[in-house]
Amino acid sequence: MDIRAAEISAILKDQIKNFGKEAEVSEVGQVLSVGDGIARVYGLDNVQAGEMVEFPGGIRGMALNLEADNVGVVIFGNDRDIKEGDTVKRTGAIVDVPVGPGLLGRVVDALGNPIDGKGPIKATERKRVDVKAPGIIPRKSVHEPMSTGLKAIDALIPVGRGQRELVIGDRQTGKTAIILDTMLNQKSVHDNGPEKEKLYCVYVAVGQKRSTVAQFVKVLEERGALDYSIIIAATASDPAPMQFLAPFAGCTMGEYFRDNGMHALISYDDLSKQAVAYRQMSLLLRRPPGREAYPGDVFYLHSRLLERAAKLNDDNGAGSLTALPVIETQANDVSAYIPTNVISITDGQIFLETNLFFQGIRPAVNVGLSVSRVGSSAQIKAMKQVAGSIKGELAQYREMAAFAQFGSDLDAATQRLL
């Protein structure tokens, strides 16, 4: 047998030449315990706060609590498929979602995966869900009207592009109806209006019934309004981490339009349920509870989300993102923790009342308690002239109506006003 040393060494050299020096190291950890959508993981020493990790079967999670001997991970998916001792891998990526016009007309979950059965999302870009809000310099004061198409709101509590206007009221007072009407009323502008007037709509459903979300999408589709809308759904049956993440994912999708010189409207329906989901996660992660058992940073949760709605100046494309967050009160108690927090963050509120709703006044807006702190500068001149005196007259009417209950002999001027 003829052994040629030169030939063998040539083959070995050829194989060694293509051998990479870098071995791919994926840092791994082990699941210590799992339950209620939370996993405690040992290892992952260099994981960052907010980083995505991967469990077996492709289930994703996010590292939230970095402790001395373990990491608290919230699971975006079903925790029943994860068991003690499973291997957890770092991904090196922060949570991101697809953005762009390819999402219009689609229904997605909190991670941007389609859930409407219309095939994959055609999006080329991905953006991180939790980014810093624009600073003071890139912003401009709110000066363009954002027409809702509802006379009571456009005349008395006007909303401008880039404003954050809270819709607050008890259950079944027509909060979602206001948002649905606003989205449907943009259709005429999308059909015939100029490009710069168009308002793209993003609707985030948090903790609602699946049937309600399906009905909402059906109405949009029937009226032809789904073509300029994106729906993000984290329903009541989804895990708490998904309900916590959905508003941030929706905000990132809306910011794409804001940052590219377009206008978008985002509605969070509703933020009380997001706060409840965040409370559940925080308590399971053993973070100390505060007032009403909410964690200490629940204010920061909502402020960092709502501050991302802004009107940008001309140097930054003059785009805007308008936010209509929804808060559900219990028995008209506006002084509870979450309602007071969100009222202090937003630029005004539309207050809906059960009594007015049952009287047949719909939208059931209580004009006395509702305010718009920046909207009046965004009203068009014609609307200002028409609506200027209405608010004062309504206040006078309410005052006189209260007096009229006590006495029957009213002077002519009061009777005329009533």
Coordinates of C-alpha atoms in Angstrom, one line a residue:
M1 CA 0.0 0.0 0.0
D2 CA 1.5 3.3 -1.2
I3 CA 1.2 6.1 1.4
R4 CA 1.9 9.5 0.0
A5 CA 2.7 11.8 2.9
A6 CA 2.5 14.9 0.7
E7 CA -1.0 14.1 -0.5
I8 CA -2.3 13.3 3.0
S9 CA -0.8 16.5 4.4
A10 CA -2.4 18.5 1.5
I11 CA -5.8 17.0 2.4
L12 CA -5.4 17.7 6.1
K13 CA -4.2 21.3 5.4
D14 CA -7.2 21.9 3.2
Q15 CA -9.6 20.7 5.9
I16 CA -7.9 22.7 8.7
K17 CA -7.8 25.9 6.5
N18 CA -11.7 26.1 6.5
F19 CA -12.0 25.4 10.2
G20 CA -13.4 28.5 12.0
K21 CA -11.7 29.7 15.1
E22 CA -14.9 31.0 16.7
A23 CA -17.0 28.4 18.3
E24 CA -20.6 29.6 18.7
V25 CA -21.3 29.9 22.3
S26 CA -25.0 30.3 23.3
E27 CA -25.2 31.0 26.9
V28 CA -27.7 28.6 28.5
G29 CA -29.5 28.3 31.8
Q30 CA -31.8 25.8 33.5
V31 CA -35.4 26.1 34.6
L32 CA -35.7 25.9 38.4
S33 CA -39.4 26.3 38.7
V34 CA -42.3 27.3 36.4
G35 CA -45.9 28.3 36.9
D36 CA -48.4 31.1 36.3
G37 CA -46.5 32.4 33.3
I38 CA -43.3 32.9 35.3
A39 CA -40.1 30.8 35.1
R40 CA -37.2 31.0 37.6
V41 CA -34.0 30.2 35.6
Y42 CA -30.6 29.3 37.0
G43 CA -27.6 30.4 34.9
L44 CA -27.8 33.1 32.2
D45 CA -25.3 35.1 34.2
N46 CA -24.8 37.8 31.5
V47 CA -28.5 38.2 30.5
Q48 CA -29.7 41.8 30.2
A49 CA -33.0 43.1 31.7
G50 CA -35.7 43.0 29.0
E51 CA -33.8 40.5 26.9
M52 CA -35.6 37.7 25.0
V53 CA -34.8 34.2 26.0
E54 CA -35.8 31.0 24.3
F55 CA -37.3 27.9 25.9
P56 CA -37.5 24.4 24.2
G57 CA -40.2 24.3 21.5
G58 CA -39.5 27.9 20.4
I59 CA -41.5 29.5 23.2
R60 CA -40.1 33.0 24.0
G61 CA -39.8 34.8 27.3
M62 CA -38.4 38.1 28.6
A63 CA -35.9 38.4 31.5
L64 CA -37.4 40.9 34.0
N65 CA -35.9 40.2 37.4
L66 CA -32.2 39.7 37.6
E67 CA -31.4 38.4 41.1
A68 CA -28.2 37.1 42.8
D69 CA -28.8 33.4 42.1
N70 CA -31.5 33.3 39.5
V71 CA -33.4 35.2 36.8
G72 CA -37.2 35.8 36.8
V73 CA -38.5 35.3 33.2
V74 CA -42.0 36.1 32.0
I75 CA -43.2 33.6 29.4
F76 CA -44.9 34.8 26.1
G77 CA -46.9 31.6 25.5
N78 CA -48.2 28.5 27.2
D79 CA -46.1 27.6 30.3
R80 CA -47.5 24.1 30.4
D81 CA -45.0 23.0 27.7
I82 CA -42.1 24.1 29.9
K83 CA -40.9 21.8 32.7
E84 CA -38.3 22.0 35.5
G85 CA -34.8 21.3 34.2
D86 CA -35.5 22.5 30.7
T87 CA -32.6 24.4 28.9
V88 CA -33.1 28.2 28.3
K89 CA -31.0 30.0 25.7
R90 CA -30.2 33.7 25.5
T91 CA -31.1 35.3 22.1
G92 CA -29.1 38.5 22.6
A93 CA -32.1 40.5 21.3
I94 CA -34.5 42.8 23.0
V95 CA -38.3 42.3 22.2
D96 CA -39.1 43.7 18.8
V97 CA -42.1 43.6 16.4
P98 CA -42.5 44.1 12.6
V99 CA -43.5 47.6 11.5
G100 CA -44.6 49.3 8.3
P101 CA -47.5 49.6 5.9
G102 CA -47.5 45.8 5.4
L103 CA -49.4 45.5 8.7
L104 CA -52.3 47.6 7.6
G105 CA -55.5 45.5 7.4
R106 CA -54.1 42.8 9.7
V107 CA -54.8 41.4 13.1
V108 CA -51.7 40.5 15.1
D109 CA -50.7 39.3 18.6
A110 CA -48.5 41.2 21.0
L111 CA -45.3 39.8 19.3
G112 CA -46.5 40.8 15.8
N113 CA -47.5 37.3 14.7
P114 CA -50.6 37.2 12.5
I115 CA -53.7 35.7 14.0
D116 CA -56.2 36.5 11.2
G117 CA -55.3 33.5 8.9
K118 CA -54.3 35.8 6.0
G119 CA -50.8 34.4 5.7
P120 CA -47.5 35.9 6.9
I121 CA -46.9 39.7 7.4
K122 CA -45.2 41.5 4.6
A123 CA -42.9 43.7 6.6
T124 CA -39.2 44.4 6.0
E125 CA -38.4 46.4 9.2
R126 CA -38.5 45.4 12.8
K127 CA -38.4 47.8 15.7
R128 CA -37.9 47.4 19.5
V129 CA -41.1 47.7 21.5
D130 CA -39.8 49.7 24.4
V131 CA -38.0 52.8 23.2
K132 CA -37.5 56.2 24.7
A133 CA -40.1 58.9 23.9
P134 CA -39.0 61.8 21.8
G135 CA -37.4 64.6 23.8
I136 CA -38.5 68.3 23.9
I137 CA -36.4 69.5 20.9
P138 CA -37.9 67.3 18.2
R139 CA -41.5 68.1 19.3
K140 CA -43.9 70.8 18.2
S141 CA -47.0 72.1 20.0
V142 CA -50.3 70.5 19.0
H143 CA -51.9 72.7 16.3
E144 CA -53.7 70.4 13.8
P145 CA -57.2 69.1 14.5
M146 CA -57.8 65.3 14.8
S147 CA -61.5 65.1 13.8
T148 CA -63.4 62.3 15.5
G149 CA -66.6 63.0 13.5
L150 CA -68.5 63.1 16.9
K151 CA -70.0 66.6 17.3
A152 CA -69.9 66.6 21.1
I153 CA -66.2 65.9 21.1
D154 CA -65.1 68.0 18.1
A155 CA -67.0 71.1 19.3
L156 CA -66.5 70.9 23.1
I157 CA -63.5 68.7 23.8
P158 CA -61.4 69.0 20.6
V159 CA -58.5 66.6 20.1
G160 CA -55.4 67.7 18.2
R161 CA -52.9 65.5 16.3
G162 CA -50.2 64.5 18.8
Q163 CA -52.4 64.8 21.8
R164 CA -53.2 62.2 24.4
E165 CA -56.9 62.3 25.3
L166 CA -58.2 59.8 27.9
V167 CA -61.6 58.1 27.4
I168 CA -62.8 57.2 30.9
G169 CA -66.0 55.8 32.2
D170 CA -67.7 52.8 33.8
R171 CA -68.3 49.6 31.9
Q172 CA -70.9 49.7 29.1
T173 CA -70.9 53.5 28.7
G174 CA -69.7 53.5 25.1
K175 CA -65.9 54.0 25.4
T176 CA -65.1 51.5 22.7
A177 CA -67.9 53.0 20.5
I178 CA -66.2 56.4 20.6
I179 CA -63.0 54.8 19.3
L180 CA -64.8 52.7 16.7
D181 CA -66.6 55.8 15.4
T182 CA -63.4 57.8 15.2
M183 CA -61.7 55.0 13.2
L184 CA -64.7 54.6 10.8
N185 CA -65.0 58.4 10.3
Q186 CA -61.5 58.6 8.9
K187 CA -62.7 56.7 5.8
S188 CA -63.8 59.8 3.8
V189 CA -60.3 61.3 4.2
H190 CA -58.6 58.1 3.2
D191 CA -60.9 57.8 0.1
N192 CA -60.7 61.4 -1.1
G193 CA -58.5 63.5 1.1
P194 CA -54.9 64.6 0.6
E195 CA -52.1 62.2 1.6
K196 CA -50.9 64.5 4.5
E197 CA -54.3 64.6 6.1
K198 CA -54.7 60.8 6.3
L199 CA -54.8 59.2 9.7
Y200 CA -53.7 55.6 10.1
C201 CA -55.4 53.8 13.0
V202 CA -53.9 51.3 15.5
Y203 CA -56.2 49.6 17.9
V204 CA -54.8 47.6 20.9
A205 CA -57.3 45.3 22.6
V206 CA -56.1 44.3 26.0
G207 CA -57.9 41.7 28.1
Q208 CA -61.1 41.7 26.2
K209 CA -63.3 38.8 25.1
R210 CA -62.3 37.3 21.8
S211 CA -65.9 37.6 20.5
T212 CA -65.8 41.4 21.2
V213 CA -62.5 41.8 19.2
A214 CA -63.9 39.6 16.4
Q215 CA -67.0 41.8 16.2
F216 CA -64.9 45.0 16.2
V217 CA -62.8 43.7 13.3
K218 CA -65.9 42.6 11.4
V219 CA -67.4 46.1 11.7
L220 CA -64.2 47.7 10.4
E221 CA -64.0 45.2 7.6
E222 CA -67.6 45.7 6.5
R223 CA -67.2 49.5 6.4
G224 CA -63.9 49.3 4.6
A225 CA -62.0 50.8 7.5
L226 CA -59.7 47.9 8.0
D227 CA -57.5 48.9 5.1
Y228 CA -55.9 51.7 7.0
S229 CA -56.0 50.0 10.5
I230 CA -53.8 47.6 12.5
I231 CA -55.4 45.6 15.3
I232 CA -53.2 44.2 18.1
A233 CA -55.1 41.7 20.2
A234 CA -54.1 40.3 23.6
T235 CA -57.4 38.9 24.8
A236 CA -58.5 37.7 28.2
S237 CA -57.3 34.2 27.6
D238 CA -53.8 35.3 26.7
P239 CA -51.1 35.2 29.3
A240 CA -50.5 38.3 31.4
P241 CA -47.1 39.0 29.8
M242 CA -48.8 39.3 26.4
Q243 CA -51.4 41.7 27.8
F244 CA -48.6 43.8 29.4
L245 CA -46.7 43.9 26.1
A246 CA -49.5 44.5 23.6
P247 CA -49.8 48.4 24.1
F248 CA -46.0 48.7 23.7
A249 CA -46.1 46.7 20.5
G250 CA -49.0 48.7 19.1
C251 CA -47.2 52.0 20.0
T252 CA -44.1 50.9 18.1
M253 CA -46.3 50.1 15.0
G254 CA -47.9 53.6 15.3
E255 CA -44.5 55.3 15.7
Y256 CA -43.5 54.0 12.3
F257 CA -46.0 56.4 10.8
R258 CA -45.1 59.2 13.2
D259 CA -41.4 59.0 12.3
N260 CA -42.0 58.9 8.6
G261 CA -43.9 62.2 8.4
M262 CA -47.4 60.6 8.5
H263 CA -50.2 60.8 11.1
A264 CA -51.5 57.9 13.2
L265 CA -54.0 57.4 15.9
I266 CA -53.5 54.7 18.6
S267 CA -56.2 53.5 21.0
Y268 CA -55.4 51.4 24.0
D269 CA -58.6 49.5 25.1
D270 CA -58.0 49.4 27.9
L271 CA -55.1 50.4 30.2
S272 CA -56.7 49.2 33.4
K273 CA -56.5 45.7 32.2
Q274 CA -52.8 46.2 31.3
A275 CA -52.1 47.5 34.8
V276 CA -53.9 44.4 36.3
A277 CA -51.7 42.1 34.1
Y278 CA -48.6 44.0 35.2
R279 CA -49.7 43.7 38.8
Q280 CA -50.1 40.0 38.4
M281 CA -46.6 39.6 36.8
S282 CA -45.0 41.8 39.5
L283 CA -46.5 40.0 42.4
L284 CA -45.5 36.6 40.9
L285 CA -42.0 37.9 40.5
R286 CA -42.1 38.8 44.2
R287 CA -41.8 42.6 43.7
P288 CA -43.1 44.6 46.7
P289 CA -46.7 45.8 46.2
G290 CA -47.8 49.4 46.7
R291 CA -51.2 51.1 46.8
E292 CA -54.1 48.7 45.7
A293 CA -51.3 46.0 45.4
Y294 CA -50.0 47.6 42.2
P295 CA -46.2 47.7 42.0
G296 CA -44.4 51.0 42.6
D297 CA -43.6 51.6 39.0
V298 CA -47.1 51.3 37.5
F299 CA -47.1 55.0 37.0
Y300 CA -43.9 54.8 35.0
L301 CA -45.5 51.9 33.0
H302 CA -48.2 54.2 31.7
S303 CA -46.2 57.4 31.5
R304 CA -43.4 55.9 29.3
L305 CA -46.1 54.4 27.0
L306 CA -48.2 57.6 26.6
E307 CA -45.2 60.0 26.3
R308 CA -44.4 58.3 23.0
A309 CA -47.5 59.9 21.4
A310 CA -46.2 63.3 20.1
K311 CA -46.4 65.8 17.4
L312 CA -42.9 66.2 15.7
N313 CA -41.6 69.4 14.3
D314 CA -40.9 70.0 10.6
D315 CA -37.2 69.1 10.8
N316 CA -38.3 65.6 12.0
G317 CA -40.9 65.1 9.3
A318 CA -43.9 66.8 11.0
G319 CA -45.6 63.4 11.7
S320 CA -47.8 62.8 14.7
L321 CA -49.1 60.0 16.9
T322 CA -52.3 60.7 18.8
A323 CA -53.3 58.5 21.7
L324 CA -56.8 57.7 23.0
P325 CA -56.2 55.5 26.0
V326 CA -59.2 54.0 27.7
I327 CA -59.7 53.5 31.5
E328 CA -62.6 51.6 33.0
T329 CA -63.7 53.0 36.4
Q330 CA -65.6 51.2 39.1
A331 CA -68.9 52.9 40.1
N332 CA -67.7 56.3 38.6
D333 CA -64.7 56.4 41.0
V334 CA -62.3 58.7 39.2
S335 CA -60.2 59.0 42.3
A336 CA -58.9 55.4 42.3
Y337 CA -55.2 54.8 41.7
I338 CA -55.0 54.0 38.0
P339 CA -57.5 56.6 36.8
T340 CA -55.8 59.4 38.7
N341 CA -52.4 58.3 37.4
V342 CA -53.5 58.3 33.8
I343 CA -55.5 61.5 34.1
S344 CA -52.3 63.3 35.3
I345 CA -50.3 61.9 32.4
T346 CA -52.8 62.7 29.6
D347 CA -53.7 66.1 28.0
G348 CA -57.4 65.9 29.0
Q349 CA -60.2 63.4 29.4
I350 CA -63.5 62.5 27.9
F351 CA -65.7 61.5 30.8
L352 CA -68.6 59.1 30.1
E353 CA -71.4 58.7 32.5
T354 CA -73.9 55.8 33.0
N355 CA -76.8 58.1 33.8
L356 CA -76.4 60.1 30.6
F357 CA -76.1 56.8 28.7
F358 CA -79.4 55.5 30.1
Q359 CA -81.1 58.9 29.3
G360 CA -80.3 58.2 25.7
I361 CA -77.6 60.9 25.4
R362 CA -75.0 59.0 23.3
P363 CA -72.0 59.5 23.3
A364 CA -72.7 59.9 27.0
V365 CA -70.1 62.6 27.5
N366 CA -70.3 64.6 30.7
V367 CA -69.3 68.0 29.3
G368 CA -68.7 69.6 32.7
L369 CA -66.1 67.1 33.8
S370 CA -64.5 66.5 30.4
V371 CA -61.6 68.8 29.4
S372 CA -59.1 69.1 26.5
R373 CA -56.0 70.8 27.7
V374 CA -54.4 71.5 24.4
G375 CA -57.1 70.8 21.8
S376 CA -58.6 74.3 21.6
S377 CA -55.5 75.5 19.7
A378 CA -56.1 72.7 17.2
Q379 CA -59.7 73.7 16.4
I380 CA -60.5 75.2 12.9
K381 CA -61.7 78.8 13.0
A382 CA -65.3 77.9 11.9
M383 CA -65.7 75.4 14.7
K384 CA -64.3 77.8 17.2
Q385 CA -66.9 80.4 16.3
V386 CA -69.8 77.9 16.4
A387 CA -68.7 76.1 19.6
G388 CA -67.2 79.1 21.5
S389 CA -70.3 80.0 23.5
I390 CA -71.8 76.5 23.9
K391 CA -69.7 75.4 26.8
G392 CA -70.6 78.5 28.9
E393 CA -74.3 78.1 28.1
L394 CA -74.3 74.5 29.0
A395 CA -72.6 75.3 32.4
Q396 CA -75.3 78.0 33.0
Y397 CA -78.0 75.4 32.0
R398 CA -76.7 72.8 34.5
E399 CA -76.6 75.4 37.3
M400 CA -80.2 76.6 36.6
A401 CA -81.5 73.0 36.1
A402 CA -80.2 72.2 39.6
F403 CA -82.0 75.3 41.0
A404 CA -85.2 74.4 39.1
Q405 CA -85.6 71.2 41.1
F406 CA -86.1 73.2 44.3
G407 CA -88.6 75.9 43.3
S408 CA -91.4 76.1 40.8
D409 CA -91.6 80.0 40.5
L410 CA -88.8 80.8 38.1
D411 CA -88.3 84.2 36.4
A412 CA -88.7 84.5 32.7
A413 CA -84.9 84.6 31.9
T414 CA -84.3 81.3 33.7
Q415 CA -87.3 79.7 32.0
R416 CA -86.0 80.9 28.6
L417 CA -82.6 79.3 29.3
L418 CA -84.1 76.0 30.4

